[in-house]
Each structure stands twice: as structure tokens, then as C-alpha cells.
Amino acid sequence: MAASSTPGPPRLRRTAGDRRAQLVRIGLELLPTTPVQELTIDEVARRAGISRSLLFHYFASKREYYTAVTRAAADFMLDHLLPPPGTSPEEQVTGMLDRYVGWVETFRESHLAFVRGASGGDPWVAEVYQETRDRLVEVALTALELPDDARRRQLVLAWFAFTEDLVGSWADEPTMSRPELLELLRDVLDRLVR
């Protein structure tokens, strides 16, 4: 029996923007189990069905690729955390906290790598991290109906640092129930800003 010489369906060439988006999407798919700094370019290229060198046609370096994936993950997290329009101020903060705890529970290792990468001196992670934190501070100040002044901004930033640390530790070793954790976080925030 001879092999069929009928060609398969023609392969469609992706635009540069489509290919970049595909590669970032693959990085995002890997993040729940692999911190961004541990993503391998070979694995990403394999999943995309391209060569390693072609990936560098779309991203000048590993760092540029990692930055794109980190930024996309931060945007995804922000979209997940931000309250839907029309949510009452009280529910905005409470809902954001609940969604944040769920986020850390689901993406613990990747989220910790993001936080540690920012504090560990990776400038590309630190920039994305700072932009993300600044946006969350704005949302919290608005939800709490507080003026956006330097003092309150510092207090809310300090609260975010406390929240990140406590939620990360709690996800690893719960020492209280989830409702107790949420109540504690909200209580600390209220005490700081009032």
C-alpha cells in the first residue's frame, strides 16, 4: 500500500502579533505549575510547534519573553481581583480580599515567585510588580473612599505587603479558617487607614 500523496490542509501563517500572543498564552498556561523564571524556552517553543530560534524572532531575549508573560499574568490577576462595576464600596474590598486569597491558593508557587522576584532585584519583575501594586492601591483607596495622599498610599502599600506575606504563609500552613483570615486582613486595613 502506497502512502497518500494528498497534501494536508494548508498551514496558515500567523501574524507576528498572533504568534507573540500564542507564545505568551503558552507561558500563562504553564504558570500554575512553573514560576516564570523557570519556564524553559524549549518547552514553550515545542508547545507552539516552532523552533527555539524562531521564538527569538518574536522576543529579543528570554528576559523580554518572561516580562511579557509576567505582565500578562499580572493583568490577568488584576482582572480577577478588581470588583465588577456597581459593587458597593464595602463589597469591593471584601470581594477583592476573598479573590486574592483564592488566587494565592490556586497559583501559590507562581505568585510567590512573582513577589520574591520583585523583592529579589529582578528589575523587569519589580517594574510589573510595582505597576500592579499601584493599581491595587488605587482601587483600595477608591473603594474605601479615602483621599489619595502620600500617607494613606504608604499605609495601604504596607497593608498589601502584610497581606501578601500572611496569605502566602497561610496558604502553606493554615493557622486559622479562611473567614478568620479575611476578617483579620480587613480589620488590620481598617485600623491602619482610619
PDB file of C-alpha atoms in Angstrom:
ATOM      1  CA  MET A   1       0.000   0.000   0.000  1.00  0.00           C
ATOM      2  CA  ALA A   2       1.500   3.328  -1.073  1.00  0.00           C
ATOM      3  CA  ALA A   3       1.496   6.370   1.153  1.00  0.00           C
ATOM      4  CA  SER A   4      -1.007   9.009   0.158  1.00  0.00           C
ATOM      5  CA  SER A   5       0.477  11.958  -1.633  1.00  0.00           C
ATOM      6  CA  THR A   6      -2.552  14.091  -0.897  1.00  0.00           C
ATOM      7  CA  PRO A   7      -1.350  17.119   0.993  1.00  0.00           C
ATOM      8  CA  GLY A   8      -2.991  18.006   4.283  1.00  0.00           C
ATOM      9  CA  PRO A   9      -4.778  21.259   4.825  1.00  0.00           C
ATOM     10  CA  PRO A  10      -2.571  24.273   4.154  1.00  0.00           C
ATOM     11  CA  ARG A  11      -0.880  25.717   7.217  1.00  0.00           C
ATOM     12  CA  LEU A  12      -1.849  29.255   7.978  1.00  0.00           C
ATOM     13  CA  ARG A  13       0.931  31.661   8.787  1.00  0.00           C
ATOM     14  CA  ARG A  14       0.315  33.615  11.931  1.00  0.00           C
ATOM     15  CA  THR A  15       0.899  37.325  12.085  1.00  0.00           C
ATOM     16  CA  ALA A  16       3.699  38.457  14.391  1.00  0.00           C
ATOM     17  CA  GLY A  17       1.116  39.746  16.888  1.00  0.00           C
ATOM     18  CA  ASP A  18      -0.811  36.453  16.806  1.00  0.00           C
ATOM     19  CA  ARG A  19       2.366  34.426  17.328  1.00  0.00           C
ATOM     20  CA  ARG A  20       3.508  36.650  20.218  1.00  0.00           C
ATOM     21  CA  ALA A  21       0.070  36.287  21.820  1.00  0.00           C
ATOM     22  CA  GLN A  22       0.216  32.500  21.349  1.00  0.00           C
ATOM     23  CA  LEU A  23       3.648  32.300  22.995  1.00  0.00           C
ATOM     24  CA  VAL A  24       2.539  34.437  25.937  1.00  0.00           C
ATOM     25  CA  ARG A  25      -0.616  32.301  26.277  1.00  0.00           C
ATOM     26  CA  ILE A  26       1.556  29.167  26.461  1.00  0.00           C
ATOM     27  CA  GLY A  27       3.629  30.808  29.205  1.00  0.00           C
ATOM     28  CA  LEU A  28       0.421  31.620  31.097  1.00  0.00           C
ATOM     29  CA  GLU A  29      -0.758  28.003  30.743  1.00  0.00           C
ATOM     30  CA  LEU A  30       2.494  26.818  32.322  1.00  0.00           C
ATOM     31  CA  LEU A  31       2.455  29.306  35.226  1.00  0.00           C
ATOM     32  CA  PRO A  32       0.189  27.363  37.604  1.00  0.00           C
ATOM     33  CA  THR A  33       2.931  24.739  37.917  1.00  0.00           C
ATOM     34  CA  THR A  34       6.062  26.640  36.889  1.00  0.00           C
ATOM     35  CA  PRO A  35       7.295  30.030  38.148  1.00  0.00           C
ATOM     36  CA  VAL A  36       8.042  32.366  35.246  1.00  0.00           C
ATOM     37  CA  GLN A  37      11.813  32.321  35.839  1.00  0.00           C
ATOM     38  CA  GLU A  38      11.738  28.530  35.439  1.00  0.00           C
ATOM     39  CA  LEU A  39       9.850  28.445  32.129  1.00  0.00           C
ATOM     40  CA  THR A  40      12.046  26.835  29.506  1.00  0.00           C
ATOM     41  CA  ILE A  41      12.152  28.364  26.063  1.00  0.00           C
ATOM     42  CA  ASP A  42      12.487  24.857  24.578  1.00  0.00           C
ATOM     43  CA  GLU A  43       9.191  23.748  26.171  1.00  0.00           C
ATOM     44  CA  VAL A  44       7.366  26.894  25.076  1.00  0.00           C
ATOM     45  CA  ALA A  45       8.681  26.517  21.509  1.00  0.00           C
ATOM     46  CA  ARG A  46       7.761  22.814  21.464  1.00  0.00           C
ATOM     47  CA  ARG A  47       4.185  23.565  22.560  1.00  0.00           C
ATOM     48  CA  ALA A  48       3.922  26.278  19.913  1.00  0.00           C
ATOM     49  CA  GLY A  49       5.255  23.950  17.222  1.00  0.00           C
ATOM     50  CA  ILE A  50       8.153  26.261  16.377  1.00  0.00           C
ATOM     51  CA  SER A  51      11.894  26.175  16.789  1.00  0.00           C
ATOM     52  CA  ARG A  52      13.629  27.782  19.737  1.00  0.00           C
ATOM     53  CA  SER A  53      15.336  30.250  17.422  1.00  0.00           C
ATOM     54  CA  LEU A  54      12.000  31.316  15.920  1.00  0.00           C
ATOM     55  CA  LEU A  55      10.758  32.242  19.386  1.00  0.00           C
ATOM     56  CA  PHE A  56      13.604  34.768  19.497  1.00  0.00           C
ATOM     57  CA  HIS A  57      12.299  36.286  16.288  1.00  0.00           C
ATOM     58  CA  TYR A  58       9.248  37.393  18.309  1.00  0.00           C
ATOM     59  CA  PHE A  59      11.054  38.186  21.565  1.00  0.00           C
ATOM     60  CA  ALA A  60      14.585  39.585  21.524  1.00  0.00           C
ATOM     61  CA  SER A  61      15.605  37.718  24.685  1.00  0.00           C
ATOM     62  CA  LYS A  62      14.399  35.363  27.397  1.00  0.00           C
ATOM     63  CA  ARG A  63      14.001  38.376  29.640  1.00  0.00           C
ATOM     64  CA  GLU A  64      11.711  40.092  27.115  1.00  0.00           C
ATOM     65  CA  TYR A  65       9.627  36.919  26.861  1.00  0.00           C
ATOM     66  CA  TYR A  66       9.482  36.491  30.652  1.00  0.00           C
ATOM     67  CA  THR A  67       8.495  40.151  31.036  1.00  0.00           C
ATOM     68  CA  ALA A  68       5.650  39.712  28.536  1.00  0.00           C
ATOM     69  CA  VAL A  69       4.391  36.625  30.381  1.00  0.00           C
ATOM     70  CA  THR A  70       4.755  38.333  33.777  1.00  0.00           C
ATOM     71  CA  ARG A  71       2.860  41.399  32.558  1.00  0.00           C
ATOM     72  CA  ALA A  72       0.099  39.221  31.084  1.00  0.00           C
ATOM     73  CA  ALA A  73      -0.164  37.260  34.359  1.00  0.00           C
ATOM     74  CA  ALA A  74      -0.323  40.493  36.368  1.00  0.00           C
ATOM     75  CA  ASP A  75      -3.053  41.827  34.050  1.00  0.00           C
ATOM     76  CA  PHE A  76      -4.937  38.553  34.437  1.00  0.00           C
ATOM     77  CA  MET A  77      -4.638  38.769  38.221  1.00  0.00           C
ATOM     78  CA  LEU A  78      -5.837  42.391  38.213  1.00  0.00           C
ATOM     79  CA  ASP A  79      -8.823  41.472  36.050  1.00  0.00           C
ATOM     80  CA  HIS A  80      -9.613  38.686  38.522  1.00  0.00           C
ATOM     81  CA  LEU A  81      -9.234  40.874  41.621  1.00  0.00           C
ATOM     82  CA  LEU A  82     -10.947  44.054  40.511  1.00  0.00           C
ATOM     83  CA  PRO A  83     -14.563  44.392  41.589  1.00  0.00           C
ATOM     84  CA  PRO A  84     -17.292  44.410  38.972  1.00  0.00           C
ATOM     85  CA  PRO A  85     -18.813  47.827  38.228  1.00  0.00           C
ATOM     86  CA  GLY A  86     -21.625  48.762  40.562  1.00  0.00           C
ATOM     87  CA  THR A  87     -20.222  46.854  43.538  1.00  0.00           C
ATOM     88  CA  SER A  88     -20.733  48.654  46.858  1.00  0.00           C
ATOM     89  CA  PRO A  89     -17.587  50.126  48.438  1.00  0.00           C
ATOM     90  CA  GLU A  90     -17.785  47.643  51.351  1.00  0.00           C
ATOM     91  CA  GLU A  91     -18.056  44.670  48.986  1.00  0.00           C
ATOM     92  CA  GLN A  92     -15.245  45.939  46.759  1.00  0.00           C
ATOM     93  CA  VAL A  93     -12.535  45.461  49.387  1.00  0.00           C
ATOM     94  CA  THR A  94     -14.048  42.324  50.917  1.00  0.00           C
ATOM     95  CA  GLY A  95     -14.511  40.735  47.487  1.00  0.00           C
ATOM     96  CA  MET A  96     -11.024  41.735  46.371  1.00  0.00           C
ATOM     97  CA  LEU A  97      -9.543  40.133  49.506  1.00  0.00           C
ATOM     98  CA  ASP A  98     -11.516  36.931  49.014  1.00  0.00           C
ATOM     99  CA  ARG A  99     -10.470  36.719  45.352  1.00  0.00           C
ATOM    100  CA  TYR A 100      -6.839  37.424  46.295  1.00  0.00           C
ATOM    101  CA  VAL A 101      -6.784  34.573  48.823  1.00  0.00           C
ATOM    102  CA  GLY A 102      -8.280  32.278  46.180  1.00  0.00           C
ATOM    103  CA  TRP A 103      -5.676  33.454  43.675  1.00  0.00           C
ATOM    104  CA  VAL A 104      -2.796  32.639  46.017  1.00  0.00           C
ATOM    105  CA  GLU A 105      -4.331  29.257  46.846  1.00  0.00           C
ATOM    106  CA  THR A 106      -4.607  28.431  43.130  1.00  0.00           C
ATOM    107  CA  PHE A 107      -1.334  29.934  41.865  1.00  0.00           C
ATOM    108  CA  ARG A 108       0.733  29.845  45.037  1.00  0.00           C
ATOM    109  CA  GLU A 109       4.163  28.983  43.626  1.00  0.00           C
ATOM    110  CA  SER A 110       3.898  31.329  40.657  1.00  0.00           C
ATOM    111  CA  HIS A 111       2.579  34.148  42.809  1.00  0.00           C
ATOM    112  CA  LEU A 112       5.334  33.700  45.381  1.00  0.00           C
ATOM    113  CA  ALA A 113       7.911  33.690  42.568  1.00  0.00           C
ATOM    114  CA  PHE A 114       6.408  36.965  41.327  1.00  0.00           C
ATOM    115  CA  VAL A 115       6.586  38.564  44.791  1.00  0.00           C
ATOM    116  CA  ARG A 116      10.067  37.187  45.501  1.00  0.00           C
ATOM    117  CA  GLY A 117      11.327  38.137  42.044  1.00  0.00           C
ATOM    118  CA  ALA A 118      10.266  41.710  42.672  1.00  0.00           C
ATOM    119  CA  SER A 119      11.956  41.826  46.066  1.00  0.00           C
ATOM    120  CA  GLY A 120      14.967  39.869  44.815  1.00  0.00           C
ATOM    121  CA  GLY A 121      16.103  42.607  42.487  1.00  0.00           C
ATOM    122  CA  ASP A 122      14.847  41.402  39.099  1.00  0.00           C
ATOM    123  CA  PRO A 123      14.153  44.843  37.595  1.00  0.00           C
ATOM    124  CA  TRP A 124      11.740  43.506  34.963  1.00  0.00           C
ATOM    125  CA  VAL A 125       9.660  41.735  37.608  1.00  0.00           C
ATOM    126  CA  ALA A 126       9.916  44.664  40.017  1.00  0.00           C
ATOM    127  CA  GLU A 127       8.530  47.070  37.413  1.00  0.00           C
ATOM    128  CA  VAL A 128       5.496  44.901  36.642  1.00  0.00           C
ATOM    129  CA  TYR A 129       5.006  44.198  40.350  1.00  0.00           C
ATOM    130  CA  GLN A 130       5.082  47.903  41.233  1.00  0.00           C
ATOM    131  CA  GLU A 131       2.592  48.762  38.478  1.00  0.00           C
ATOM    132  CA  THR A 132       0.280  46.017  39.752  1.00  0.00           C
ATOM    133  CA  ARG A 133       0.548  47.147  43.359  1.00  0.00           C
ATOM    134  CA  ASP A 134      -0.036  50.789  42.405  1.00  0.00           C
ATOM    135  CA  ARG A 135      -3.224  49.819  40.601  1.00  0.00           C
ATOM    136  CA  LEU A 136      -4.454  47.761  43.577  1.00  0.00           C
ATOM    137  CA  VAL A 137      -3.705  50.664  45.941  1.00  0.00           C
ATOM    138  CA  GLU A 138      -5.781  52.978  43.737  1.00  0.00           C
ATOM    139  CA  VAL A 139      -8.669  50.523  43.791  1.00  0.00           C
ATOM    140  CA  ALA A 140      -8.461  50.133  47.585  1.00  0.00           C
ATOM    141  CA  LEU A 141      -8.301  53.896  48.192  1.00  0.00           C
ATOM    142  CA  THR A 142     -11.297  54.452  45.917  1.00  0.00           C
ATOM    143  CA  ALA A 143     -13.278  51.588  47.464  1.00  0.00           C
ATOM    144  CA  LEU A 144     -12.551  52.853  50.965  1.00  0.00           C
ATOM    145  CA  GLU A 145     -13.459  56.374  49.842  1.00  0.00           C
ATOM    146  CA  LEU A 146     -10.135  57.689  51.119  1.00  0.00           C
ATOM    147  CA  PRO A 147      -8.153  60.594  49.737  1.00  0.00           C
ATOM    148  CA  ASP A 148      -5.190  59.573  47.589  1.00  0.00           C
ATOM    149  CA  ASP A 149      -2.466  61.232  49.631  1.00  0.00           C
ATOM    150  CA  ALA A 150       1.067  60.052  50.381  1.00  0.00           C
ATOM    151  CA  ARG A 151       0.278  58.926  53.940  1.00  0.00           C
ATOM    152  CA  ARG A 152      -2.680  56.729  53.047  1.00  0.00           C
ATOM    153  CA  ARG A 153      -0.905  55.377  49.976  1.00  0.00           C
ATOM    154  CA  GLN A 154       2.012  54.309  52.207  1.00  0.00           C
ATOM    155  CA  LEU A 155      -0.340  52.689  54.719  1.00  0.00           C
ATOM    156  CA  VAL A 156      -2.236  50.748  52.054  1.00  0.00           C
ATOM    157  CA  LEU A 157       1.058  49.654  50.452  1.00  0.00           C
ATOM    158  CA  ALA A 158       2.267  48.429  53.862  1.00  0.00           C
ATOM    159  CA  TRP A 159      -1.014  46.578  54.296  1.00  0.00           C
ATOM    160  CA  PHE A 160      -0.555  44.903  50.894  1.00  0.00           C
ATOM    161  CA  ALA A 161       2.924  43.742  51.966  1.00  0.00           C
ATOM    162  CA  PHE A 162       1.461  42.340  55.191  1.00  0.00           C
ATOM    163  CA  THR A 163      -1.391  40.709  53.249  1.00  0.00           C
ATOM    164  CA  GLU A 164       0.963  39.082  50.722  1.00  0.00           C
ATOM    165  CA  ASP A 165       3.133  37.658  53.472  1.00  0.00           C
ATOM    166  CA  LEU A 166       0.307  36.418  55.664  1.00  0.00           C
ATOM    167  CA  VAL A 167      -1.735  34.918  52.823  1.00  0.00           C
ATOM    168  CA  GLY A 168       1.363  33.210  51.397  1.00  0.00           C
ATOM    169  CA  SER A 169       2.169  31.698  54.797  1.00  0.00           C
ATOM    170  CA  TRP A 170      -1.471  30.790  55.420  1.00  0.00           C
ATOM    171  CA  ALA A 171      -1.756  29.014  52.051  1.00  0.00           C
ATOM    172  CA  ASP A 172       1.251  26.912  53.050  1.00  0.00           C
ATOM    173  CA  GLU A 173       0.152  26.267  56.631  1.00  0.00           C
ATOM    174  CA  PRO A 174      -3.359  27.430  57.578  1.00  0.00           C
ATOM    175  CA  THR A 175      -3.444  28.513  61.212  1.00  0.00           C
ATOM    176  CA  MET A 176      -6.987  29.895  61.058  1.00  0.00           C
ATOM    177  CA  SER A 177     -10.067  29.412  58.930  1.00  0.00           C
ATOM    178  CA  ARG A 178     -10.418  31.311  55.681  1.00  0.00           C
ATOM    179  CA  PRO A 179     -13.216  33.528  57.114  1.00  0.00           C
ATOM    180  CA  GLU A 180     -10.986  34.339  60.112  1.00  0.00           C
ATOM    181  CA  LEU A 181      -8.116  35.227  57.773  1.00  0.00           C
ATOM    182  CA  LEU A 182     -10.331  37.526  55.707  1.00  0.00           C
ATOM    183  CA  GLU A 183     -11.713  39.173  58.832  1.00  0.00           C
ATOM    184  CA  LEU A 184      -8.205  39.735  60.226  1.00  0.00           C
ATOM    185  CA  LEU A 185      -6.952  41.271  56.978  1.00  0.00           C
ATOM    186  CA  ARG A 186      -9.926  43.600  56.764  1.00  0.00           C
ATOM    187  CA  ASP A 187      -9.597  44.579  60.431  1.00  0.00           C
ATOM    188  CA  VAL A 188      -5.906  45.451  60.017  1.00  0.00           C
ATOM    189  CA  LEU A 189      -6.694  47.559  56.952  1.00  0.00           C
ATOM    190  CA  ASP A 190      -9.482  49.410  58.747  1.00  0.00           C
ATOM    191  CA  ARG A 191      -7.230  50.141  61.738  1.00  0.00           C
ATOM    192  CA  LEU A 192      -4.421  51.402  59.519  1.00  0.00           C
ATOM    193  CA  VAL A 193      -6.408  53.842  57.429  1.00  0.00           C
ATOM    194  CA  ARG A 194      -8.918  55.183  59.961  1.00  0.00           C
TER     195      ARG A 194
END
